[in-house]
Coordinates of N, CA and C in Angstrom, one line a residue:
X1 N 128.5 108.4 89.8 CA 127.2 107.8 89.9 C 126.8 107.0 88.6
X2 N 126.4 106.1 88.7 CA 125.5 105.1 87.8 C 124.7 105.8 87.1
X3 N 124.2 105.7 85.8 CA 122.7 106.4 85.5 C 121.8 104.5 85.5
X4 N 121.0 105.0 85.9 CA 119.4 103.3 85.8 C 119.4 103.4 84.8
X5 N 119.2 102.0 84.5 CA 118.9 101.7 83.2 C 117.4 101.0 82.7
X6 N 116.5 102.2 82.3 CA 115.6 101.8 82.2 C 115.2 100.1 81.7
X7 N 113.9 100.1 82.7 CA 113.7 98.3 82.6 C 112.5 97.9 82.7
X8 N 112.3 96.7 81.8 CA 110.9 96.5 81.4 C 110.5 95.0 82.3
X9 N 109.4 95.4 82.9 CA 109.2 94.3 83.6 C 107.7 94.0 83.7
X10 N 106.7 92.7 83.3 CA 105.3 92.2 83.3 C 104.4 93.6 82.4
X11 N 104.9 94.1 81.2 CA 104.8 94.8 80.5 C 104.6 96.4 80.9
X12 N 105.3 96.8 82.0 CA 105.4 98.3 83.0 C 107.1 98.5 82.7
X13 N 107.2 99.9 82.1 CA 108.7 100.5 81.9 C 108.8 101.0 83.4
X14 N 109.7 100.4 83.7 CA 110.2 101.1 85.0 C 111.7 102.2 84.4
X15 N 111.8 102.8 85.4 CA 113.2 103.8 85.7 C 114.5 103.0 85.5
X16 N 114.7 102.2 86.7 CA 115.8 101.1 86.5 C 115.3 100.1 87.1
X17 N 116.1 99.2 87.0 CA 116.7 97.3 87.4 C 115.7 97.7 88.8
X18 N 116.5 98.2 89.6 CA 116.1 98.4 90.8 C 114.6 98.2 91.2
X19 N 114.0 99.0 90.3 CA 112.6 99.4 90.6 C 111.7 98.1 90.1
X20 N 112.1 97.6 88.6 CA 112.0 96.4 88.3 C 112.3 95.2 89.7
X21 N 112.8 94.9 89.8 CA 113.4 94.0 90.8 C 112.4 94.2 92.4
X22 N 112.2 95.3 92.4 CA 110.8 95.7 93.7 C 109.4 95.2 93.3
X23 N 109.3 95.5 92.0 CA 107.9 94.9 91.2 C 108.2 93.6 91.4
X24 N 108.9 92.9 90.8 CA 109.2 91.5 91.1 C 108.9 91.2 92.2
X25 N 109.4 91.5 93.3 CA 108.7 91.5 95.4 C 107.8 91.6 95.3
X26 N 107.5 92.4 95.1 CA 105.9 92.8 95.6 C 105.0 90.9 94.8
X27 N 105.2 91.5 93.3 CA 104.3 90.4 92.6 C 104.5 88.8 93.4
X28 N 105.6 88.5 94.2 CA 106.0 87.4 94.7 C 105.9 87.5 96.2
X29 N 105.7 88.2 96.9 CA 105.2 88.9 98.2 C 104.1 88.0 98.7
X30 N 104.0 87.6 99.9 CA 102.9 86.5 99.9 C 101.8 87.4 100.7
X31 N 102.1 88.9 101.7 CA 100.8 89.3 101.9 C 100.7 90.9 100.9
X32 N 101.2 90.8 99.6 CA 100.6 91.8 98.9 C 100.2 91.7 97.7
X33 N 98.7 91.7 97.8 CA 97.5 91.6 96.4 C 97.6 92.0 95.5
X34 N 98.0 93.9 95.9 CA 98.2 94.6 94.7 C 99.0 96.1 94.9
X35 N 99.7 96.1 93.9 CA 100.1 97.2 94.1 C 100.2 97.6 92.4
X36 N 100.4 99.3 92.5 CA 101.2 100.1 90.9 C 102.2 100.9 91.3
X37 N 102.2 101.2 89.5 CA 103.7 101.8 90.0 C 103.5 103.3 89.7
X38 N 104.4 104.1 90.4 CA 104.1 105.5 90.2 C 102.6 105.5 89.8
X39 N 101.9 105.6 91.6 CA 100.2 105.6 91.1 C 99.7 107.0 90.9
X40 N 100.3 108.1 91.6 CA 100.1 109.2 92.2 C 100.8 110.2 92.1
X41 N 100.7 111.9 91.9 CA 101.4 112.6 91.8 C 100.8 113.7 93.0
X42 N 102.2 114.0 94.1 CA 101.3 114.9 95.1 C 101.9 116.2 94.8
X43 N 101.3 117.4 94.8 CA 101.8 118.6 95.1 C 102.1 119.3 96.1
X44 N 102.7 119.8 96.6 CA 103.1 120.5 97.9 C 102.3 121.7 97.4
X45 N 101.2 122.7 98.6 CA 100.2 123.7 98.2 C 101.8 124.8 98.3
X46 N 102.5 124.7 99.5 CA 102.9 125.8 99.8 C 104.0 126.4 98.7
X47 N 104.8 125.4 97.9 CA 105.9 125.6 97.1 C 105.4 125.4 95.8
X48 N 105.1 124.3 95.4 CA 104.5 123.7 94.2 C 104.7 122.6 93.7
X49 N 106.0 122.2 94.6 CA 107.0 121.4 94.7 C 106.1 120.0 94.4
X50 N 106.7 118.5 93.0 CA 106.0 117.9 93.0 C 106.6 116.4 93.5
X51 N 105.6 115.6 93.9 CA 106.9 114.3 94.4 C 105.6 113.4 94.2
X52 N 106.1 112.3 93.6 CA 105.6 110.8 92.9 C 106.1 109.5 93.6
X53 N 105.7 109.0 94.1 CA 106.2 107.6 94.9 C 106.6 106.9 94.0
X54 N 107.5 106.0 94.1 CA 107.3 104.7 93.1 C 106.5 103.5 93.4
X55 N 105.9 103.2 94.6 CA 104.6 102.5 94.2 C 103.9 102.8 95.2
X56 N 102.8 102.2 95.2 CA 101.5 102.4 96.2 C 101.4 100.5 96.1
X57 N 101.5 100.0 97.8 CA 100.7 98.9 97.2 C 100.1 98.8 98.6
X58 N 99.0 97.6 98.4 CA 97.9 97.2 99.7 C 98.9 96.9 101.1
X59 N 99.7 96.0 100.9 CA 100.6 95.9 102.6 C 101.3 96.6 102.8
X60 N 102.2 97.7 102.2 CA 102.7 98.7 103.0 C 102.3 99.9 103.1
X61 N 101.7 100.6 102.2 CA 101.3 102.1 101.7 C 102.0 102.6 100.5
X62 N 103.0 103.8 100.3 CA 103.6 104.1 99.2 C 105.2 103.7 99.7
X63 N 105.1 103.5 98.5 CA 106.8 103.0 99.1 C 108.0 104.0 97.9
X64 N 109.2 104.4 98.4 CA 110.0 105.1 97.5 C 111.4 103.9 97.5
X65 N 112.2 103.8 96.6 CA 112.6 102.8 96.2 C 114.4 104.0 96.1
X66 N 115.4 103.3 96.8 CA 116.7 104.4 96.5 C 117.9 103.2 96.8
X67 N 118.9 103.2 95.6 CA 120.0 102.4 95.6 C 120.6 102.4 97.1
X68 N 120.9 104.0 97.2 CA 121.4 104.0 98.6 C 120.6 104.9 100.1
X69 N 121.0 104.8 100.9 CA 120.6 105.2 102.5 C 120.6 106.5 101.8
X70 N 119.0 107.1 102.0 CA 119.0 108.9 101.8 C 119.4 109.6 103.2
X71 N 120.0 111.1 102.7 CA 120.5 111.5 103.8 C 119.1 112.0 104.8
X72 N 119.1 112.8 105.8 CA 118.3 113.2 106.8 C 117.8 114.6 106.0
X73 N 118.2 115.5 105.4 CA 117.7 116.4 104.4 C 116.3 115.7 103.7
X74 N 116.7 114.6 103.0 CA 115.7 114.0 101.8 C 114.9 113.6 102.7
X75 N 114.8 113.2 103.7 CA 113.7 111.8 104.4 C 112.8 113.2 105.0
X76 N 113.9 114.4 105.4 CA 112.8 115.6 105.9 C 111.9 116.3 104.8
X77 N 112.5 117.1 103.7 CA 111.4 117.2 102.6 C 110.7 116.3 102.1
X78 N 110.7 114.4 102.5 CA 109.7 114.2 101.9 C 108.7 114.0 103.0
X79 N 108.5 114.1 104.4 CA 107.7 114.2 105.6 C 106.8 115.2 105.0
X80 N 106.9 116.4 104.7 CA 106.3 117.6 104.1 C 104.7 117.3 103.2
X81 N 105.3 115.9 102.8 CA 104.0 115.6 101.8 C 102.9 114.8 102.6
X82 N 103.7 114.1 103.5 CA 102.7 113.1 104.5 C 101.2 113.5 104.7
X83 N 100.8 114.9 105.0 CA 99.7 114.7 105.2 C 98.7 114.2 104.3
X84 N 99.2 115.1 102.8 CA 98.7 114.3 101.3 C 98.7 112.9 101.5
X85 N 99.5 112.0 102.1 CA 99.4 110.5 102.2 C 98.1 109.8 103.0
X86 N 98.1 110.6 103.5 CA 97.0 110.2 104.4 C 95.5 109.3 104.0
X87 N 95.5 108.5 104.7 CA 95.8 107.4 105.8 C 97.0 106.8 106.0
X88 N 97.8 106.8 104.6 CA 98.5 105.4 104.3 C 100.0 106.1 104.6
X89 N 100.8 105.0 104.7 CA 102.7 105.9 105.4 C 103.3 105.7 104.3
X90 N 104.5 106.1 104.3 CA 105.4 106.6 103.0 C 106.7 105.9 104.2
X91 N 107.2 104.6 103.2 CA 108.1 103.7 103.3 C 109.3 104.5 102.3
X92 N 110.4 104.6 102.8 CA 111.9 105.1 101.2 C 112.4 103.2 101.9
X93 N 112.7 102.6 101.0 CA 113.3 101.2 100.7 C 114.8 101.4 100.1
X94 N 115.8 101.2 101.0 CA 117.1 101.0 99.8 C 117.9 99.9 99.6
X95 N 119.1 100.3 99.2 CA 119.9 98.8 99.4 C 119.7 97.8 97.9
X96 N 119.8 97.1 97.8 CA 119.6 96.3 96.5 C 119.3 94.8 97.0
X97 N 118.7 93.9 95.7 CA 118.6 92.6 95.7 C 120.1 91.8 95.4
X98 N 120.9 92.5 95.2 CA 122.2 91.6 94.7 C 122.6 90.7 96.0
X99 N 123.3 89.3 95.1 CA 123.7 88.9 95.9 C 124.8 88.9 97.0
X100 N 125.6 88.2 97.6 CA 126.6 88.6 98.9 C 126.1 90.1 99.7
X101 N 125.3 90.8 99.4 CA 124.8 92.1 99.8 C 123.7 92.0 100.7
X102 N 123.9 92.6 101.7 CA 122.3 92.8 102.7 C 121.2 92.6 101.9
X103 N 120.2 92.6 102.4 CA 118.9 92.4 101.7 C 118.4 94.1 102.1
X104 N 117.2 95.2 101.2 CA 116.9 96.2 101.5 C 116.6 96.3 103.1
X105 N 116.6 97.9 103.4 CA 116.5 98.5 104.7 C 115.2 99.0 103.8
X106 N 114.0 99.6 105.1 CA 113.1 100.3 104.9 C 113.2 101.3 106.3
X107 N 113.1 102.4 106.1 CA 112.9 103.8 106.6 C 111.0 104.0 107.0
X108 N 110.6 104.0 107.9 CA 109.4 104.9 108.1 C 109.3 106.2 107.6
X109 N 108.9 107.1 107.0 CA 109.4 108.7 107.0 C 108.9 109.1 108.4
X110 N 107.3 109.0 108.8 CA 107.1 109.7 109.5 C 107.9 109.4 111.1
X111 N 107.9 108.4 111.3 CA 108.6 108.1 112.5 C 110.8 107.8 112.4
X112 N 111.3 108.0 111.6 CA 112.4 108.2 111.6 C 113.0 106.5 111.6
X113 N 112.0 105.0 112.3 CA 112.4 104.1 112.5 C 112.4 103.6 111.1
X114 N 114.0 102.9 111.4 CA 114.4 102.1 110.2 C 114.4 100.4 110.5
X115 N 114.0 99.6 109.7 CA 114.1 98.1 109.7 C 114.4 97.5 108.7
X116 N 114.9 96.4 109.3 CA 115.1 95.5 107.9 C 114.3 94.6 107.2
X117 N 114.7 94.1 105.7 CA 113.6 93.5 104.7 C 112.8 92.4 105.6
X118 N 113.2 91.5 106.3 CA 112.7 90.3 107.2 C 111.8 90.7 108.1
X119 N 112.0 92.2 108.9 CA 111.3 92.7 109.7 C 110.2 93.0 109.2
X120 N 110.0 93.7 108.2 CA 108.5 94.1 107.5 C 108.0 92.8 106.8
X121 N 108.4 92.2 105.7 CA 107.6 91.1 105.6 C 108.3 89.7 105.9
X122 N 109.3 89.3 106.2 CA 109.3 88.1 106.7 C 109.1 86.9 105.5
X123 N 109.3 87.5 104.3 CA 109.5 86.6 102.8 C 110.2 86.8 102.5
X124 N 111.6 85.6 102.2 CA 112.9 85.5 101.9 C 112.2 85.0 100.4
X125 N 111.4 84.3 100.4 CA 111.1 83.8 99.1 C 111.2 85.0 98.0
X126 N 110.5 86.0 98.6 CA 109.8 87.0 97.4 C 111.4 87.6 97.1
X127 N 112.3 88.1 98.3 CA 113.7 88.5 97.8 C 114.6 87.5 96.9
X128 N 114.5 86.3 97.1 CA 114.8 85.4 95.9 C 114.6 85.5 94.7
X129 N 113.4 85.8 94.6 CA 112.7 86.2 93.1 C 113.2 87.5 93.0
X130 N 113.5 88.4 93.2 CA 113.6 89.5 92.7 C 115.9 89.5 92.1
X131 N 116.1 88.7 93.3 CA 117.4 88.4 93.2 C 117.8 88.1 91.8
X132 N 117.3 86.5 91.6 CA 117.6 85.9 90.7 C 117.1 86.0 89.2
X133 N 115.9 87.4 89.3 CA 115.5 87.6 87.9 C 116.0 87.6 87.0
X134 N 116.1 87.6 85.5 CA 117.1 87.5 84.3 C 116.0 88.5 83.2
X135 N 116.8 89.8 83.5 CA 116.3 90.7 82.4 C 116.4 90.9 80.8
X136 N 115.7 91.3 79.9 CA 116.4 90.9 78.4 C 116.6 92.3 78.4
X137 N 118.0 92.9 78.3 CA 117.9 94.2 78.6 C 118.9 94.6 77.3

């Protein structure tokens, strides 16, 4: 496995490239205003157990960001936190911006339905920009 390499992007440290490269979408996104990064930290009452989205923004709700397809274990412990989310749904996004490569998949948690990048917003532009960013890393 890779380790991320942390990345600085519109003056917010991200974790890695990756996450950087989602900020980039979003900020180029034509129906999303606003979003942050890691807005929120939820606890689980029963365990203690703690879990942090990597963003919250206005057109999808919280979104979690993963290089690859999480197994069915991960997508079920993080269902657990859903009602803490509430009103808003918890999107896991994976897959990367690279080029010759699919464009991300997004996962529902609550409902198990998966689609792709085009399906939810229907901006190739904003995946452009995040594609072709040039990091000073």
């Amino acid at each position: 496995m890779i380790a991320p390499k942390p990345t600085s992007y519109n003056g917010i440290q991200f974790r890695s490239v990756l996450e950087a490269r989602w900020a980039i979408c979003l900020d180029h996104f034509e129906g999303c205003e606003l979003w942050t990064h890691e807005p929120d930290t939820f606890v689980d009452p029963g365990t203690g157990w703690k879990y942090t989205p990597d963003f919250f923004c206005d057109c999808w709700g919280y979104l979690e960001i993963k290089p690859k397809k999480p197994n069915a274990n991960y997508i079920l412990n993080r269902k657990k936190f859903l009602p803490l989310f509430h009103p808003f749904p918890l999107w896991i996004a994976y897959g990367s911006f690279y080029y010759k490569k699919p464009l991300p998949r997004f996962i529902h948690v609550k409902s198990g339905n998966e689609l792709t990048f085009t399906k939810i917003c229907n901006d190739r532009r904003a995946a452009n920009m995040a594609r072709s960013w040039r990091f000073d890393l």
